[in-house]
Amino acid sequence: MAGVKQGDWVVAAADQVIAEGKRRGPDSPLVCASGISPSGPIHLGNLREIMVPHFVADEIRRRGLECKHILSWDDYDRLRKVPAGLPASFAEHIGRPLTAVPDPCGEHGSWAEHFKIPFRAALAELGVEVTEISQTQMYTSGAYREQILHAMRNRGKIEAVLGRYRTAKKAEVTDAEEDGDEETAGSGYYPYKPYCAACGRDTTTVSTFDETSTEIHYSCVCGHNDGFALGQSDGGKLAWKVDWPMRWAYEDVTFEAGGVDHSSPGSSFTVGSQVVREVFGGQPPAYLGYSFVGISGAAKISGSAGGAPTPTDALQILEAPLLRWLYARRRPNQSITVAFDQEVNRLYDEWDAVGRRVAAGEAEPTELAVRRRSIGSATRALPATERVLPFRTLASVVDITTGDDAQTLRILRDFTVDEPLPTLDQARPRLDRAQSWVTGYVAADERTQVRTEPDHERLERLSLAEREALKLLLDGLDEHWSLPGLTSLVYGVPKLQAGLALDAPASPELKTAQRQLFSLLYTLFVGRDTGPRLPTLLLALGAERIRKLLTIA
């Protein structure tokens, strides 16, 4: 898809989708498509399959045009393997449709529904509206019956297209992994694979097909041999590289995105583009390939089976607009990293900085557009935190208070002294995200454990300069009791010791003295030489507790 490498990729993609619709005809619908197989936890990489078409469809709707975003659930696909963390006994279901495999937790109607339900909830929280299509329902209802017969009767054309791209060994391996059609391509090639009537698996081989009667015969590795009239019965599906272009024609798809594994020369999209033209008489959609989604700090995740972080995991620590922003701000061919470790603080800082630039009228046009897409869709705005406080501050506070609401509110009121926070609800949902991050993703040895009693041994060993520094700090607490004031005080104590004003510029020597003071205070407060930002920690402790921990008996 040309023209999306510079500037606003969403606008450029929407322009091309609209142009493609006009090229097809004045009454041609605009349809953006996504497809996901609910074979395991639907992770943040899968989410990009949804978000790229979502932003394009949403841009089209913002222009006052109708655009449908369909989500095809590939729930009629076979179970290929049992994801890590799930019972190995489910291996007996390998080869069966995902909707025919029981829910591993016994709560939902099938394996497929078990993984669809939390993903649906995440999409709703993200403001993503899709029209869902179950491929199980489409295949078993006979909706594709004519398309299947057409493919079977034109299997020679399909085989010829596949043959053009069968020279690269890597492509052959990929094809075999996707749908198994390559291993039978050539002599006796059939683009359709039945599910066995006896064992329910797709471990079948078609032996004959009569184009007039539509009678098909197959054998299964389980030993069962059977046949049925393909024009009257439904119990199998087309191979992936035929199924995908068939659906483009059936749904009039105007735009679709796909991972890099589907986007290279000779890959599924290349082959599908030929198949849809030469076999189904349709047109390939405008297309964007997207890159991978990486995870920073994912090793600490335990909520998802197999450890693959899902949108539900991410939404526990990232506000929905921020998660949308991570997918909107990068061009599809750029990789994305979602943070679960300390980098989450930087992500929030960047997001808040964008908000400040937008509020001040200083944002670039593209940045402004990305922000607008992030905070809501064409149809609704997403819930937002009323009082935006720095995430790192909230995280430090809930860490220090271990989530005690009364203590948290006291500290945040001191933090917002110019306009005191009346209730914690005004700091939510961000405060809740900070709580989830601290309790779920900050290692125990990184949590803040404030001393309950003074470190008498270290206090007795204080040098004269250290004693003077602590006295200056304690004497200045009441006068400087606010976040800006305490910041000025803790950085200014070494300046006062040097006979300078609090606002004097810091020389290299003063910066060394500041670091030494910070290390001392952390040792006396939390028993190590680092910790949360000192001004925030001081606010959290309160003046009475500070004096208790820093005063020599």
CSV table of C-alpha atoms in Angstrom, one decimal, residues 131-547:
chain,number,residue,atom,x,y,z
A,131,THR,CA,-19.0,-6.9,13.5
A,132,GLU,CA,-18.1,-10.5,14.5
A,133,ILE,CA,-18.3,-13.4,12.1
A,134,SER,CA,-17.9,-17.0,13.3
A,135,GLN,CA,-16.3,-19.1,10.6
A,136,THR,CA,-17.7,-22.2,12.3
A,137,GLN,CA,-21.2,-20.7,11.8
A,138,MET,CA,-20.4,-19.7,8.2
A,139,TYR,CA,-19.0,-23.1,7.2
A,140,THR,CA,-21.5,-25.3,9.0
A,141,SER,CA,-24.5,-23.3,7.9
A,142,GLY,CA,-23.7,-23.8,4.3
A,143,ALA,CA,-23.0,-20.1,3.7
A,144,TYR,CA,-19.9,-20.9,1.7
A,145,ARG,CA,-21.2,-24.0,0.0
A,146,GLU,CA,-21.2,-22.5,-3.5
A,147,GLN,CA,-17.8,-21.0,-3.0
A,148,ILE,CA,-16.4,-24.4,-1.9
A,149,LEU,CA,-17.8,-26.1,-4.9
A,150,HIS,CA,-16.4,-23.4,-7.1
A,151,ALA,CA,-13.0,-23.9,-5.6
A,152,MET,CA,-13.1,-27.6,-6.0
A,153,ARG,CA,-14.2,-27.4,-9.6
A,154,ASN,CA,-11.4,-24.9,-10.2
A,155,ARG,CA,-8.7,-26.7,-8.2
A,156,GLY,CA,-6.5,-26.9,-11.3
A,157,LYS,CA,-6.4,-23.0,-11.5
A,158,ILE,CA,-5.7,-22.9,-7.7
A,159,GLU,CA,-2.9,-25.5,-8.0
A,160,ALA,CA,-1.4,-23.5,-10.8
A,161,VAL,CA,-1.3,-20.3,-8.8
A,162,LEU,CA,0.3,-22.2,-5.8
A,163,GLY,CA,2.8,-23.7,-8.2
A,164,ARG,CA,4.1,-20.3,-9.2
A,165,TYR,CA,5.2,-19.6,-5.6
A,166,ARG,CA,6.3,-23.1,-4.6
A,167,THR,CA,10.0,-22.6,-5.5
A,168,ALA,CA,11.1,-21.1,-2.2
A,169,LYS,CA,11.7,-23.6,0.5
A,170,LYS,CA,10.7,-21.2,3.3
A,171,ALA,CA,7.4,-20.5,1.7
A,172,GLU,CA,6.7,-24.2,1.5
A,173,VAL,CA,7.3,-24.7,5.2
A,174,THR,CA,5.1,-21.8,6.0
A,175,ASP,CA,2.3,-23.1,3.8
A,176,ALA,CA,2.5,-26.5,5.4
A,177,GLU,CA,2.3,-25.1,8.8
A,178,GLU,CA,-0.6,-22.9,8.0
A,179,ASP,CA,-3.0,-25.3,6.4
A,180,GLY,CA,-1.3,-28.4,5.1
A,181,ASP,CA,-2.4,-27.8,1.5
A,182,GLU,CA,1.2,-27.8,0.1
A,183,GLU,CA,1.8,-31.5,1.0
A,184,THR,CA,-1.0,-32.5,-1.3
A,185,ALA,CA,-0.6,-29.9,-4.0
A,186,GLY,CA,0.3,-31.4,-7.3
A,187,SER,CA,-1.1,-34.8,-8.0
A,188,GLY,CA,-4.6,-35.1,-6.6
A,189,TYR,CA,-4.6,-31.6,-5.2
A,190,TYR,CA,-7.9,-30.6,-3.4
A,191,PRO,CA,-8.3,-27.2,-1.7
A,192,TYR,CA,-10.8,-28.6,0.7
A,193,LYS,CA,-10.3,-30.8,3.8
A,194,PRO,CA,-13.2,-32.5,5.6
A,195,TYR,CA,-13.4,-33.1,9.3
A,196,CYS,CA,-13.7,-36.8,9.9
A,197,ALA,CA,-17.2,-37.9,10.8
A,198,ALA,CA,-15.8,-40.5,13.2
A,199,CYS,CA,-13.1,-38.8,15.2
A,200,GLY,CA,-13.9,-35.1,14.4
A,201,ARG,CA,-10.3,-34.3,13.3
A,202,ASP,CA,-9.0,-32.9,10.0
A,203,THR,CA,-6.5,-35.8,9.6
A,204,THR,CA,-8.2,-36.7,6.4
A,205,THR,CA,-7.1,-37.1,2.7
A,206,VAL,CA,-9.6,-36.5,-0.1
A,207,SER,CA,-9.4,-39.3,-2.7
A,208,THR,CA,-12.1,-38.4,-5.2
A,209,PHE,CA,-14.5,-35.6,-6.1
A,210,ASP,CA,-17.2,-35.8,-8.7
A,211,GLU,CA,-17.9,-32.3,-10.1
A,212,THR,CA,-21.4,-33.3,-11.3
A,213,SER,CA,-22.8,-35.1,-8.2
A,214,THR,CA,-20.4,-33.2,-5.9
A,215,GLU,CA,-19.8,-36.5,-4.1
A,216,ILE,CA,-16.5,-36.4,-2.2
A,217,HIS,CA,-14.7,-39.4,-0.6
A,218,TYR,CA,-12.0,-39.3,2.0
A,219,SER,CA,-10.0,-41.4,4.4
A,220,CYS,CA,-8.8,-40.5,7.9
A,221,VAL,CA,-5.7,-41.7,9.8
A,222,CYS,CA,-8.1,-43.0,12.4
A,223,GLY,CA,-9.1,-45.7,9.9
A,224,HIS,CA,-12.5,-44.2,9.0
A,225,ASN,CA,-13.5,-43.9,5.3
A,226,ASP,CA,-16.5,-41.9,4.2
A,227,GLY,CA,-18.1,-39.7,1.6
A,228,PHE,CA,-20.9,-37.2,1.2
A,229,ALA,CA,-22.4,-34.8,-1.3
A,230,LEU,CA,-20.4,-31.5,-1.0
A,231,GLY,CA,-23.3,-29.7,-2.5
A,232,GLN,CA,-25.7,-30.8,0.2
A,233,SER,CA,-23.6,-31.3,3.4
A,234,ASP,CA,-21.0,-29.2,5.4
A,235,GLY,CA,-18.2,-30.6,7.4
A,236,GLY,CA,-14.9,-29.2,6.4
A,237,LYS,CA,-13.1,-26.1,5.3
A,238,LEU,CA,-11.0,-24.6,2.5
A,239,ALA,CA,-7.2,-24.5,2.9
A,240,TRP,CA,-6.0,-21.1,4.2
A,241,LYS,CA,-4.6,-19.7,1.0
A,242,VAL,CA,-7.9,-20.4,-0.6
A,243,ASP,CA,-10.2,-19.5,2.3
A,244,TRP,CA,-8.7,-16.1,2.8
A,245,PRO,CA,-9.2,-14.8,-0.8
A,246,MET,CA,-12.6,-16.5,-1.0
A,247,ARG,CA,-13.7,-14.4,2.0
A,248,TRP,CA,-12.3,-11.2,0.4
A,249,ALA,CA,-14.7,-11.8,-2.5
A,250,TYR,CA,-17.6,-12.9,-0.3
A,251,GLU,CA,-17.4,-10.0,2.2
A,252,ASP,CA,-16.4,-7.4,-0.4
A,253,VAL,CA,-13.3,-6.6,1.7
A,254,THR,CA,-11.8,-3.2,0.8
A,255,PHE,CA,-8.9,-3.1,3.3
A,256,GLU,CA,-7.1,-5.6,5.5
A,257,ALA,CA,-3.8,-5.7,7.4
A,258,GLY,CA,-1.6,-8.7,8.1
A,259,GLY,CA,1.6,-9.6,9.9
A,260,VAL,CA,4.9,-9.6,8.2
A,261,ASP,CA,4.7,-13.4,7.8
A,262,HIS,CA,1.8,-13.0,5.5
A,263,SER,CA,3.2,-10.0,3.7
A,264,SER,CA,6.5,-11.1,2.1
A,265,PRO,CA,6.8,-12.1,-1.6
A,266,GLY,CA,5.2,-15.5,-2.2
A,267,SER,CA,3.3,-15.3,1.1
A,268,SER,CA,-0.4,-15.7,1.8
A,269,PHE,CA,-1.3,-12.3,0.6
A,270,THR,CA,0.6,-12.6,-2.7
A,271,VAL,CA,-0.9,-16.0,-3.4
A,272,GLY,CA,-4.4,-14.9,-2.3
A,273,SER,CA,-4.3,-11.8,-4.5
A,274,GLN,CA,-3.9,-14.1,-7.5
A,275,VAL,CA,-6.5,-16.6,-6.3
A,276,VAL,CA,-9.1,-14.0,-5.7
A,277,ARG,CA,-8.7,-12.6,-9.2
A,278,GLU,CA,-8.2,-15.8,-11.2
A,279,VAL,CA,-10.6,-18.1,-9.3
A,280,PHE,CA,-13.2,-16.0,-7.5
A,281,GLY,CA,-13.5,-13.1,-9.9
A,282,GLY,CA,-12.8,-10.6,-7.1
A,283,GLN,CA,-10.2,-8.0,-6.2
A,284,PRO,CA,-7.6,-8.1,-3.4
A,285,PRO,CA,-8.1,-5.5,-0.7
A,286,ALA,CA,-5.9,-2.5,-0.1
A,287,TYR,CA,-3.4,-3.9,2.3
A,288,LEU,CA,-0.9,-3.0,5.0
A,289,GLY,CA,1.7,-5.3,6.6
A,290,TYR,CA,2.4,-4.7,10.2
A,291,SER,CA,5.4,-5.5,12.4
A,292,PHE,CA,5.7,-7.3,15.7
A,293,VAL,CA,4.7,-6.2,19.1
A,294,GLY,CA,7.5,-6.6,21.8
A,295,ILE,CA,7.0,-6.7,25.5
A,296,SER,CA,9.2,-5.0,28.1
A,297,GLY,CA,9.1,-6.7,31.4
A,298,ALA,CA,6.8,-9.5,30.3
A,299,ALA,CA,8.8,-12.0,32.4
A,300,LYS,CA,6.8,-10.8,35.4
A,301,ILE,CA,3.5,-11.6,33.9
A,302,SER,CA,1.6,-14.6,35.4
A,303,GLY,CA,-2.0,-13.9,34.5
A,304,SER,CA,-2.1,-15.3,31.0
A,305,ALA,CA,-1.7,-19.0,30.1
A,306,GLY,CA,1.8,-19.5,28.7
A,307,GLY,CA,2.9,-16.1,29.8
A,308,ALA,CA,1.8,-14.2,26.6
A,309,PRO,CA,0.5,-10.8,27.8
A,310,THR,CA,-3.0,-10.1,26.6
A,311,PRO,CA,-4.9,-6.8,26.2
A,312,THR,CA,-6.6,-7.6,29.5
A,313,ASP,CA,-3.2,-7.8,31.1
A,314,ALA,CA,-2.2,-4.5,29.6
A,315,LEU,CA,-5.4,-2.7,30.6
A,316,GLN,CA,-4.7,-3.5,34.2
A,317,ILE,CA,-1.8,-1.1,34.2
A,318,LEU,CA,-2.3,1.1,31.1
A,319,GLU,CA,-5.3,3.4,30.7
A,320,ALA,CA,-7.3,2.5,27.6
A,321,PRO,CA,-6.3,5.8,25.7
A,322,LEU,CA,-2.7,5.1,26.4
A,323,LEU,CA,-2.9,1.6,25.0
A,324,ARG,CA,-4.6,2.9,21.9
A,325,TRP,CA,-1.9,5.6,21.6
A,326,LEU,CA,0.8,2.9,21.5
A,327,TYR,CA,-0.8,1.3,18.5
A,328,ALA,CA,-1.8,4.6,16.8
A,329,ARG,CA,1.5,6.5,17.0
A,330,ARG,CA,3.6,3.9,15.1
A,331,ARG,CA,3.3,3.2,11.4
A,332,PRO,CA,2.3,-0.4,10.9
A,333,ASN,CA,5.7,-1.4,9.6
A,334,GLN,CA,7.3,-0.1,12.8
A,335,SER,CA,7.6,-2.4,15.8
A,336,ILE,CA,5.9,-1.6,19.1
A,337,THR,CA,7.0,-2.2,22.6
A,338,VAL,CA,4.5,-2.4,25.4
A,339,ALA,CA,6.0,-1.9,28.9
A,340,PHE,CA,5.3,-3.9,32.0
A,341,ASP,CA,8.5,-3.1,33.9
A,342,GLN,CA,9.9,0.3,35.1
A,343,GLU,CA,9.5,1.6,31.5
A,344,VAL,CA,5.8,2.0,32.2
A,345,ASN,CA,6.6,5.2,34.1
A,346,ARG,CA,8.3,6.6,31.0
A,347,LEU,CA,5.3,5.7,28.8
A,348,TYR,CA,2.9,7.6,31.1
A,349,ASP,CA,5.4,10.5,31.2
A,350,GLU,CA,5.4,10.6,27.3
A,351,TRP,CA,1.6,10.3,27.1
A,352,ASP,CA,1.1,13.2,29.6
A,353,ALA,CA,3.7,15.3,27.8
A,354,VAL,CA,1.6,14.9,24.6
A,355,GLY,CA,-1.5,16.0,26.5
A,356,ARG,CA,0.2,19.1,27.8
A,357,ARG,CA,1.4,20.1,24.3
A,358,VAL,CA,-2.1,19.6,23.0
A,359,ALA,CA,-3.6,21.7,25.8
A,360,ALA,CA,-1.1,24.4,25.2
A,361,GLY,CA,-1.7,24.4,21.4
A,362,GLU,CA,1.9,23.4,20.8
A,363,ALA,CA,1.3,19.9,19.3
A,364,GLU,CA,2.2,19.1,15.7
A,365,PRO,CA,-0.8,18.3,13.5
A,366,THR,CA,0.0,14.6,13.3
A,367,GLU,CA,0.6,14.4,17.0
A,368,LEU,CA,-2.8,16.1,17.6
A,369,ALA,CA,-4.5,13.6,15.3
A,370,VAL,CA,-3.0,10.6,17.0
A,371,ARG,CA,-4.0,12.0,20.4
A,372,ARG,CA,-7.6,12.5,19.2
A,373,ARG,CA,-7.7,8.9,17.9
A,374,SER,CA,-6.3,7.7,21.3
A,375,ILE,CA,-8.9,9.3,23.6
A,376,GLY,CA,-11.9,7.9,21.7
A,377,SER,CA,-13.4,6.7,18.5
A,378,ALA,CA,-15.7,8.4,16.0
A,379,THR,CA,-18.7,7.3,18.1
A,380,ARG,CA,-17.6,7.7,21.7
A,381,ALA,CA,-15.0,9.2,24.0
A,382,LEU,CA,-13.2,6.8,26.4
A,383,PRO,CA,-13.4,7.4,30.2
A,384,ALA,CA,-10.5,9.6,31.4
A,385,THR,CA,-8.9,10.3,34.7
A,386,GLU,CA,-10.3,13.6,36.0
A,387,ARG,CA,-7.2,14.8,37.8
A,388,VAL,CA,-4.1,13.7,35.9
A,389,LEU,CA,-1.3,13.1,38.4
A,390,PRO,CA,2.0,11.6,37.4
A,391,PHE,CA,1.9,7.8,37.2
A,392,ARG,CA,5.3,7.5,38.9
A,393,THR,CA,4.0,9.6,41.8
A,394,LEU,CA,0.8,7.5,42.2
A,395,ALA,CA,2.9,4.3,42.0
A,396,SER,CA,5.3,5.6,44.7
A,397,VAL,CA,2.4,6.5,46.9
A,398,VAL,CA,0.5,3.2,46.7
A,399,ASP,CA,3.9,1.4,47.1
A,400,ILE,CA,4.6,3.3,50.3
A,401,THR,CA,1.1,3.2,51.7
A,402,THR,CA,0.5,-0.4,50.5
A,403,GLY,CA,-2.8,0.8,49.1
A,404,ASP,CA,-4.3,2.3,52.2
A,405,ASP,CA,-6.9,4.7,50.9
A,406,ALA,CA,-6.8,7.2,53.8
A,407,GLN,CA,-3.1,7.4,53.7
A,408,THR,CA,-3.1,7.7,49.9
A,409,LEU,CA,-5.6,10.5,50.0
A,410,ARG,CA,-3.6,12.4,52.7
A,411,ILE,CA,-0.4,12.2,50.6
A,412,LEU,CA,-2.1,13.2,47.4
A,413,ARG,CA,-3.7,16.2,49.1
A,414,ASP,CA,-0.3,17.3,50.1
A,415,PHE,CA,0.9,16.7,46.6
A,416,THR,CA,-1.9,18.9,45.2
A,417,VAL,CA,-1.7,21.5,47.9
A,418,ASP,CA,-2.7,24.4,45.5
A,419,GLU,CA,-5.9,22.6,44.7
A,420,PRO,CA,-6.3,19.7,47.1
A,421,LEU,CA,-7.7,16.4,45.7
A,422,PRO,CA,-11.1,16.1,47.3
A,423,THR,CA,-11.5,12.3,46.6
A,424,LEU,CA,-9.5,9.4,45.3
A,425,ASP,CA,-12.2,8.9,42.6
A,426,GLN,CA,-10.8,12.0,40.8
A,427,ALA,CA,-7.5,10.2,40.5
A,428,ARG,CA,-9.1,7.1,39.0
A,429,PRO,CA,-8.8,5.0,36.9
A,430,ARG,CA,-5.1,5.9,36.8
A,431,LEU,CA,-4.7,5.3,40.5
A,432,ASP,CA,-6.1,1.8,40.1
A,433,ARG,CA,-3.6,1.1,37.2
A,434,ALA,CA,-0.8,2.2,39.5
A,435,GLN,CA,-2.0,-0.1,42.2
A,436,SER,CA,-2.2,-3.0,39.8
A,437,TRP,CA,1.3,-2.3,38.5
A,438,VAL,CA,2.9,-2.0,41.9
A,439,THR,CA,1.3,-5.2,43.2
A,440,GLY,CA,1.6,-7.3,40.1
A,441,TYR,CA,4.7,-6.2,38.3
A,442,VAL,CA,7.2,-4.6,40.8
A,443,ALA,CA,9.4,-7.3,42.3
A,444,ALA,CA,9.2,-7.8,46.1
A,445,ASP,CA,12.8,-6.7,46.5
A,446,GLU,CA,12.0,-3.4,44.6
A,447,ARG,CA,9.1,-2.6,46.8
A,448,THR,CA,9.5,0.2,49.4
A,449,GLN,CA,9.6,-1.0,53.0
A,450,VAL,CA,9.9,2.0,55.3
A,451,ARG,CA,11.6,1.4,58.6
A,452,THR,CA,9.3,1.2,61.6
A,453,GLU,CA,12.1,2.3,64.0
A,454,PRO,CA,15.2,4.5,63.5
A,455,ASP,CA,18.5,3.0,62.3
A,456,HIS,CA,20.2,3.9,65.6
A,457,GLU,CA,23.5,2.4,64.5
A,458,ARG,CA,23.8,4.5,61.4
A,459,LEU,CA,22.5,7.6,63.3
A,460,GLU,CA,25.3,7.2,65.9
A,461,ARG,CA,27.9,7.1,63.1
A,462,LEU,CA,26.8,10.3,61.4
A,463,SER,CA,29.6,12.8,60.6
A,464,LEU,CA,29.3,16.4,61.6
A,465,ALA,CA,28.4,17.4,58.0
A,466,GLU,CA,25.7,14.7,57.9
A,467,ARG,CA,24.3,15.8,61.3
A,468,GLU,CA,24.1,19.4,60.0
A,469,ALA,CA,22.4,18.3,56.8
A,470,LEU,CA,19.7,16.4,58.7
A,471,LYS,CA,19.1,19.4,61.0
A,472,LEU,CA,18.7,21.7,58.0
A,473,LEU,CA,16.2,19.3,56.5
A,474,LEU,CA,14.2,18.9,59.6
A,475,ASP,CA,14.2,22.6,60.4
A,476,GLY,CA,12.9,23.3,56.9
A,477,LEU,CA,10.1,20.8,56.7
A,478,ASP,CA,7.2,22.9,57.9
A,479,GLU,CA,8.1,25.9,55.7
A,480,HIS,CA,8.6,23.7,52.6
A,481,TRP,CA,5.7,21.2,53.1
A,482,SER,CA,4.6,20.8,49.5
A,483,LEU,CA,6.0,18.8,46.6
A,484,PRO,CA,7.8,21.8,45.0
A,485,GLY,CA,8.9,23.0,48.4
A,486,LEU,CA,10.3,19.7,49.5
A,487,THR,CA,12.0,19.3,46.2
A,488,SER,CA,13.7,22.6,46.6
A,489,LEU,CA,14.7,21.7,50.2
A,490,VAL,CA,16.2,18.3,49.6
A,491,TYR,CA,18.3,19.6,46.7
A,492,GLY,CA,19.0,22.8,48.5
A,493,VAL,CA,20.4,21.4,51.8
A,494,PRO,CA,23.9,20.9,50.4
A,495,LYS,CA,23.7,24.5,49.0
A,496,LEU,CA,22.8,25.9,52.4
A,497,GLN,CA,25.8,24.0,53.9
A,498,ALA,CA,28.0,25.7,51.3
A,499,GLY,CA,26.7,29.1,52.3
A,500,LEU,CA,24.5,29.4,49.1
A,501,ALA,CA,20.9,30.1,48.5
A,502,LEU,CA,18.4,27.3,47.9
A,503,ASP,CA,18.0,28.3,44.2
A,504,ALA,CA,21.7,28.6,43.5
A,505,PRO,CA,22.9,26.7,40.5
A,506,ALA,CA,24.4,23.3,41.3
A,507,SER,CA,28.1,22.9,40.6
A,508,PRO,CA,29.6,19.4,40.1
A,509,GLU,CA,30.7,19.4,43.7
A,510,LEU,CA,27.2,20.3,44.9
A,511,LYS,CA,25.7,17.5,42.7
A,512,THR,CA,28.1,15.0,44.4
A,513,ALA,CA,27.0,16.3,47.8
A,514,GLN,CA,23.3,16.0,46.8
A,515,ARG,CA,23.8,12.3,45.8
A,516,GLN,CA,25.5,11.6,49.1
A,517,LEU,CA,22.6,13.2,51.0
A,518,PHE,CA,20.0,11.2,49.0
A,519,SER,CA,21.9,8.0,49.7
A,520,LEU,CA,22.0,8.7,53.4
A,521,LEU,CA,18.3,9.5,53.5
A,522,TYR,CA,17.3,6.4,51.6
A,523,THR,CA,19.4,4.3,54.0
A,524,LEU,CA,17.8,5.9,57.1
A,525,PHE,CA,14.2,5.6,55.6
A,526,VAL,CA,14.2,2.3,53.7
A,527,GLY,CA,17.4,0.6,54.4
A,528,ARG,CA,19.0,0.8,51.0
A,529,ASP,CA,20.7,3.6,49.0
A,530,THR,CA,17.9,4.1,46.4
A,531,GLY,CA,14.1,4.3,46.4
A,532,PRO,CA,11.2,6.4,45.2
A,533,ARG,CA,11.7,10.1,44.6
A,534,LEU,CA,12.7,11.7,47.9
A,535,PRO,CA,10.1,14.6,47.8
A,536,THR,CA,7.3,12.0,47.2
A,537,LEU,CA,8.7,9.8,49.9
A,538,LEU,CA,8.8,12.7,52.4
A,539,LEU,CA,5.2,13.6,51.7
A,540,ALA,CA,4.2,10.0,52.1
A,541,LEU,CA,6.0,9.6,55.5
A,542,GLY,CA,4.7,12.8,57.0
A,543,ALA,CA,6.7,15.3,59.1
A,544,GLU,CA,6.1,13.4,62.4
A,545,ARG,CA,7.5,10.1,61.0
A,546,ILE,CA,10.4,11.8,59.3
A,547,ARG,CA,11.5,13.4,62.6
